PDB file of C-alpha atoms in Angstrom:
ATOM      1  CA  UNK O   1      -9.569  -8.211  23.636  1.00  0.00           C
ATOM      2  CA  UNK O   2      -5.895  -8.316  22.677  1.00  0.00           C
ATOM      3  CA  UNK O   3      -4.520  -7.846  19.175  1.00  0.00           C
ATOM      4  CA  UNK O   4      -0.840  -8.442  18.462  1.00  0.00           C
ATOM      5  CA  UNK O   5       0.852  -6.587  15.602  1.00  0.00           C
ATOM      6  CA  UNK O   6       4.324  -7.325  14.240  1.00  0.00           C
ATOM      7  CA  UNK O   7       5.751  -4.282  12.397  1.00  0.00           C
ATOM      8  CA  UNK O   8       8.549  -4.822   9.877  1.00  0.00           C
ATOM      9  CA  UNK O   9      10.981  -2.349   8.284  1.00  0.00           C
ATOM     10  CA  UNK O  10      12.285  -4.432   5.351  1.00  0.00           C
ATOM     11  CA  UNK O  11      15.938  -4.593   4.548  1.00  0.00           C
ATOM     12  CA  UNK O  12      18.569  -7.148   3.549  1.00  0.00           C
ATOM     13  CA  UNK O  13      21.422  -6.126   5.783  1.00  0.00           C
ATOM     14  CA  UNK O  14      19.097  -4.955   8.632  1.00  0.00           C
ATOM     15  CA  UNK O  15      15.440  -5.842   8.924  1.00  0.00           C
ATOM     16  CA  UNK O  16      13.817  -4.051  11.848  1.00  0.00           C
ATOM     17  CA  UNK O  17      11.039  -5.665  13.816  1.00  0.00           C
ATOM     18  CA  UNK O  18       8.659  -4.327  16.507  1.00  0.00           C
ATOM     19  CA  UNK O  19       5.908  -6.210  18.342  1.00  0.00           C
ATOM     20  CA  UNK O  20       3.106  -4.548  20.094  1.00  0.00           C
ATOM     21  CA  UNK O  21      -0.036  -5.630  21.954  1.00  0.00           C
ATOM     22  CA  UNK O  22      -3.210  -3.513  21.602  1.00  0.00           C
ATOM     23  CA  UNK O  23      -5.869  -4.004  24.264  1.00  0.00           C
ATOM     24  CA  UNK O  24      -9.472  -3.112  23.539  1.00  0.00           C
ATOM     25  CA  UNK O  25     -12.152  -3.298  26.156  1.00  0.00           C
ATOM     26  CA  UNK O  26     -15.585  -2.223  26.929  1.00  0.00           C
ATOM     27  CA  UNK O  27     -18.187  -0.727  24.584  1.00  0.00           C
ATOM     28  CA  UNK O  28     -19.642   2.593  23.816  1.00  0.00           C
ATOM     29  CA  UNK O  29     -18.499   5.418  26.227  1.00  0.00           C
ATOM     30  CA  UNK O  30     -16.689   2.889  28.452  1.00  0.00           C
ATOM     31  CA  UNK O  31     -14.592   1.678  25.576  1.00  0.00           C
ATOM     32  CA  UNK O  32     -10.832   1.849  26.297  1.00  0.00           C
ATOM     33  CA  UNK O  33      -7.831   1.205  24.191  1.00  0.00           C
ATOM     34  CA  UNK O  34      -4.233   0.793  25.194  1.00  0.00           C
ATOM     35  CA  UNK O  35      -1.046  -0.426  23.531  1.00  0.00           C
ATOM     36  CA  UNK O  36       2.043  -1.852  25.013  1.00  0.00           C
ATOM     37  CA  UNK O  37       5.453  -2.900  23.805  1.00  0.00           C
ATOM     38  CA  UNK O  38       6.252  -6.627  23.518  1.00  0.00           C
ATOM     39  CA  UNK O  39       9.700  -6.398  22.027  1.00  0.00           C
ATOM     40  CA  UNK O  40      11.815  -4.830  19.238  1.00  0.00           C
ATOM     41  CA  UNK O  41      15.085  -5.463  17.514  1.00  0.00           C
ATOM     42  CA  UNK O  42      16.711  -6.348  14.217  1.00  0.00           C
ATOM     43  CA  UNK O  43      17.526  -9.283  11.986  1.00  0.00           C
ATOM     44  CA  UNK O  44      21.001  -8.696  10.708  1.00  0.00           C
ATOM     45  CA  UNK O  45      22.742 -10.424   7.920  1.00  0.00           C
ATOM     46  CA  UNK O  46      26.456  -9.836   7.186  1.00  0.00           C
ATOM     47  CA  UNK O  47      27.322  -8.152   3.916  1.00  0.00           C
ATOM     48  CA  UNK O  48      30.037 -10.635   2.919  1.00  0.00           C
ATOM     49  CA  UNK O  49      27.629 -13.625   3.310  1.00  0.00           C
ATOM     50  CA  UNK O  50      26.086 -15.254   0.183  1.00  0.00           C
ATOM     51  CA  UNK O  51      22.810 -13.599  -0.844  1.00  0.00           C
ATOM     52  CA  UNK O  52      20.995 -16.914  -0.603  1.00  0.00           C
ATOM     53  CA  UNK O  53      22.246 -17.500   2.986  1.00  0.00           C
ATOM     54  CA  UNK O  54      21.267 -13.965   3.950  1.00  0.00           C
ATOM     55  CA  UNK O  55      17.698 -14.552   2.703  1.00  0.00           C
ATOM     56  CA  UNK O  56      17.584 -17.961   4.587  1.00  0.00           C
ATOM     57  CA  UNK O  57      18.537 -16.145   7.747  1.00  0.00           C
ATOM     58  CA  UNK O  58      15.673 -13.608   7.245  1.00  0.00           C
ATOM     59  CA  UNK O  59      13.354 -16.560   6.505  1.00  0.00           C
ATOM     60  CA  UNK O  60      14.302 -18.515   9.612  1.00  0.00           C
ATOM     61  CA  UNK O  61      14.352 -15.516  11.913  1.00  0.00           C
ATOM     62  CA  UNK O  62      11.009 -14.286  10.755  1.00  0.00           C
ATOM     63  CA  UNK O  63       9.415 -17.667  11.371  1.00  0.00           C
ATOM     64  CA  UNK O  64      10.918 -17.629  14.856  1.00  0.00           C
ATOM     65  CA  UNK O  65       9.504 -14.156  15.517  1.00  0.00           C
ATOM     66  CA  UNK O  66       6.039 -15.063  14.378  1.00  0.00           C
ATOM     67  CA  UNK O  67       6.152 -18.223  16.548  1.00  0.00           C
ATOM     68  CA  UNK O  68       7.272 -16.169  19.504  1.00  0.00           C
ATOM     69  CA  UNK O  69       4.824 -13.249  19.261  1.00  0.00           C
ATOM     70  CA  UNK O  70       1.921 -14.932  17.538  1.00  0.00           C
ATOM     71  CA  UNK O  71       0.707 -11.808  15.829  1.00  0.00           C
ATOM     72  CA  UNK O  72      -2.812 -11.234  14.516  1.00  0.00           C
ATOM     73  CA  UNK O  73      -1.548  -8.884  11.907  1.00  0.00           C
ATOM     74  CA  UNK O  74       1.791  -8.114  10.194  1.00  0.00           C
ATOM     75  CA  UNK O  75       2.512  -4.527   9.015  1.00  0.00           C
ATOM     76  CA  UNK O  76       5.391  -3.616   6.748  1.00  0.00           C
ATOM     77  CA  UNK O  77       6.799  -0.504   5.185  1.00  0.00           C
ATOM     78  CA  UNK O  78       6.336  -0.327   1.376  1.00  0.00           C
ATOM     79  CA  UNK O  79       9.400  -0.131  -0.793  1.00  0.00           C
ATOM     80  CA  UNK O  80      10.391   3.381  -1.598  1.00  0.00           C
ATOM     81  CA  UNK O  81      13.986   3.878  -2.896  1.00  0.00           C
ATOM     82  CA  UNK O  82      15.651   5.833  -5.585  1.00  0.00           C
ATOM     83  CA  UNK O  83      18.833   3.630  -5.992  1.00  0.00           C
ATOM     84  CA  UNK O  84      17.925   0.620  -8.170  1.00  0.00           C
ATOM     85  CA  UNK O  85      20.673  -1.656  -6.751  1.00  0.00           C
ATOM     86  CA  UNK O  86      19.518  -1.246  -3.263  1.00  0.00           C
ATOM     87  CA  UNK O  87      15.811  -1.557  -4.200  1.00  0.00           C
ATOM     88  CA  UNK O  88      16.456  -4.956  -5.739  1.00  0.00           C
ATOM     89  CA  UNK O  89      18.135  -6.326  -2.719  1.00  0.00           C
ATOM     90  CA  UNK O  90      15.427  -4.958  -0.392  1.00  0.00           C
ATOM     91  CA  UNK O  91      12.792  -6.392  -2.724  1.00  0.00           C
ATOM     92  CA  UNK O  92      14.283  -9.850  -2.487  1.00  0.00           C
ATOM     93  CA  UNK O  93      14.151  -9.639   1.388  1.00  0.00           C
ATOM     94  CA  UNK O  94      10.582  -8.285   1.010  1.00  0.00           C
ATOM     95  CA  UNK O  95       9.763 -11.382  -0.993  1.00  0.00           C
ATOM     96  CA  UNK O  96      10.845 -13.542   1.863  1.00  0.00           C
ATOM     97  CA  UNK O  97       8.661 -11.544   4.211  1.00  0.00           C
ATOM     98  CA  UNK O  98       5.641 -12.078   1.997  1.00  0.00           C
ATOM     99  CA  UNK O  99       6.340 -15.823   1.808  1.00  0.00           C
ATOM    100  CA  UNK O 100       6.696 -16.293   5.569  1.00  0.00           C
ATOM    101  CA  UNK O 101       3.598 -14.242   6.281  1.00  0.00           C
ATOM    102  CA  UNK O 102       1.637 -16.271   3.692  1.00  0.00           C
ATOM    103  CA  UNK O 103       2.948 -19.555   5.232  1.00  0.00           C
ATOM    104  CA  UNK O 104       1.558 -18.507   8.590  1.00  0.00           C
ATOM    105  CA  UNK O 105      -1.697 -17.334   6.912  1.00  0.00           C
ATOM    106  CA  UNK O 106      -1.528 -13.939   8.494  1.00  0.00           C
ATOM    107  CA  UNK O 107      -3.032 -10.750   7.125  1.00  0.00           C
ATOM    108  CA  UNK O 108      -0.448  -8.163   5.897  1.00  0.00           C
ATOM    109  CA  UNK O 109      -0.927  -4.426   5.555  1.00  0.00           C
ATOM    110  CA  UNK O 110       1.642  -2.054   4.004  1.00  0.00           C
ATOM    111  CA  UNK O 111       2.262   1.660   4.467  1.00  0.00           C
ATOM    112  CA  UNK O 112       4.312   4.142   2.620  1.00  0.00           C
ATOM    113  CA  UNK O 113       6.893   6.204   4.596  1.00  0.00           C
ATOM    114  CA  UNK O 114       4.606   9.226   4.351  1.00  0.00           C
ATOM    115  CA  UNK O 115       1.580   7.200   5.711  1.00  0.00           C
ATOM    116  CA  UNK O 116       3.743   6.011   8.701  1.00  0.00           C
ATOM    117  CA  UNK O 117       4.928   9.558   9.407  1.00  0.00           C
ATOM    118  CA  UNK O 118       1.361  10.755   9.204  1.00  0.00           C
ATOM    119  CA  UNK O 119       0.038   7.871  11.376  1.00  0.00           C
ATOM    120  CA  UNK O 120       2.429   8.467  14.304  1.00  0.00           C
ATOM    121  CA  UNK O 121       3.123  12.180  14.175  1.00  0.00           C
ATOM    122  CA  UNK O 122       0.138  13.648  12.295  1.00  0.00           C
ATOM    123  CA  UNK O 123       2.446  15.095   9.702  1.00  0.00           C
ATOM    124  CA  UNK O 124       3.411  13.152   6.506  1.00  0.00           C
ATOM    125  CA  UNK O 125       6.773  14.984   6.071  1.00  0.00           C
ATOM    126  CA  UNK O 126       7.930  14.556   9.658  1.00  0.00           C
ATOM    127  CA  UNK O 127      11.605  14.202  10.451  1.00  0.00           C
ATOM    128  CA  UNK O 128      12.998  10.821  11.515  1.00  0.00           C
ATOM    129  CA  UNK O 129      13.673  12.095  15.024  1.00  0.00           C
ATOM    130  CA  UNK O 130       9.990  13.260  15.423  1.00  0.00           C
ATOM    131  CA  UNK O 131       8.753   9.801  14.391  1.00  0.00           C
ATOM    132  CA  UNK O 132      11.114   8.182  16.871  1.00  0.00           C
ATOM    133  CA  UNK O 133       9.872  10.523  19.681  1.00  0.00           C
ATOM    134  CA  UNK O 134       6.310   9.760  18.861  1.00  0.00           C
ATOM    135  CA  UNK O 135       6.994   6.022  19.060  1.00  0.00           C
ATOM    136  CA  UNK O 136       8.678   6.380  22.423  1.00  0.00           C
ATOM    137  CA  UNK O 137       5.764   8.524  23.688  1.00  0.00           C
ATOM    138  CA  UNK O 138       3.049   6.234  22.476  1.00  0.00           C
ATOM    139  CA  UNK O 139       4.704   3.141  23.993  1.00  0.00           C
ATOM    140  CA  UNK O 140       5.626   5.031  27.320  1.00  0.00           C
ATOM    141  CA  UNK O 141       9.398   4.397  26.741  1.00  0.00           C
ATOM    142  CA  UNK O 142      11.998   6.422  28.552  1.00  0.00           C
ATOM    143  CA  UNK O 143      14.285   6.515  25.538  1.00  0.00           C
ATOM    144  CA  UNK O 144      13.937   6.292  21.823  1.00  0.00           C
ATOM    145  CA  UNK O 145      14.220   2.598  20.659  1.00  0.00           C
ATOM    146  CA  UNK O 146      17.535   1.727  18.994  1.00  0.00           C
ATOM    147  CA  UNK O 147      18.685   0.936  16.328  1.00  0.00           C
ATOM    148  CA  UNK O 148      16.753   3.142  13.995  1.00  0.00           C
ATOM    149  CA  UNK O 149      15.412   0.120  11.974  1.00  0.00           C
ATOM    150  CA  UNK O 150      13.694  -1.204  15.141  1.00  0.00           C
ATOM    151  CA  UNK O 151      12.182   2.188  15.882  1.00  0.00           C
ATOM    152  CA  UNK O 152      10.979   2.355  12.307  1.00  0.00           C
ATOM    153  CA  UNK O 153       9.348  -1.116  12.616  1.00  0.00           C
ATOM    154  CA  UNK O 154       7.570   0.025  15.811  1.00  0.00           C
ATOM    155  CA  UNK O 155       6.282   3.076  13.970  1.00  0.00           C
ATOM    156  CA  UNK O 156       4.811   0.705  11.371  1.00  0.00           C
ATOM    157  CA  UNK O 157       3.198  -1.463  13.953  1.00  0.00           C
ATOM    158  CA  UNK O 158       1.696   1.691  15.644  1.00  0.00           C
ATOM    159  CA  UNK O 159       0.444   2.976  12.337  1.00  0.00           C
ATOM    160  CA  UNK O 160      -1.472  -0.357  11.830  1.00  0.00           C
ATOM    161  CA  UNK O 161      -2.863   0.011  15.327  1.00  0.00           C
ATOM    162  CA  UNK O 162      -4.012   3.487  14.693  1.00  0.00           C
ATOM    163  CA  UNK O 163      -5.671   2.250  11.427  1.00  0.00           C
ATOM    164  CA  UNK O 164      -7.436  -0.511  13.407  1.00  0.00           C
ATOM    165  CA  UNK O 165      -8.892   2.043  15.805  1.00  0.00           C
ATOM    166  CA  UNK O 166     -10.752   3.871  12.992  1.00  0.00           C
TER     167      UNK O 166
END
């Protein structure tokens, strides 16, 4: 059975996405599980564009991604910032994510940065590079996915898959 997971790394200027397909087959001792990459990338909104238009771009592009990948689950990184100005902008983008996911009636799971690091590396304080290497290793990629926001989104999707396994 295939489960598709769309991972999201929320942001207003750059929103990372990563789509994976998890295959589960067999039962008991013959049970097998594999994961494969569908695609990854970013939704980018120019800084000098009106905020409303930037949110519309995220809205429209997220609808297109969901239509394209038809995920069974959406996973997103929880907000975790110290600078209030940036937090508000990212929160507005996150609101668009919540709206689009609800419109598609998809389940949403969220993970803190520490949960994602723990999920993909086994260490909640792992360095960014270690997380990126783990993503490349789990998905059998020759290179680390770029840009960083896309690699982060794949780490979120993988964390959701690891949680599904348990």
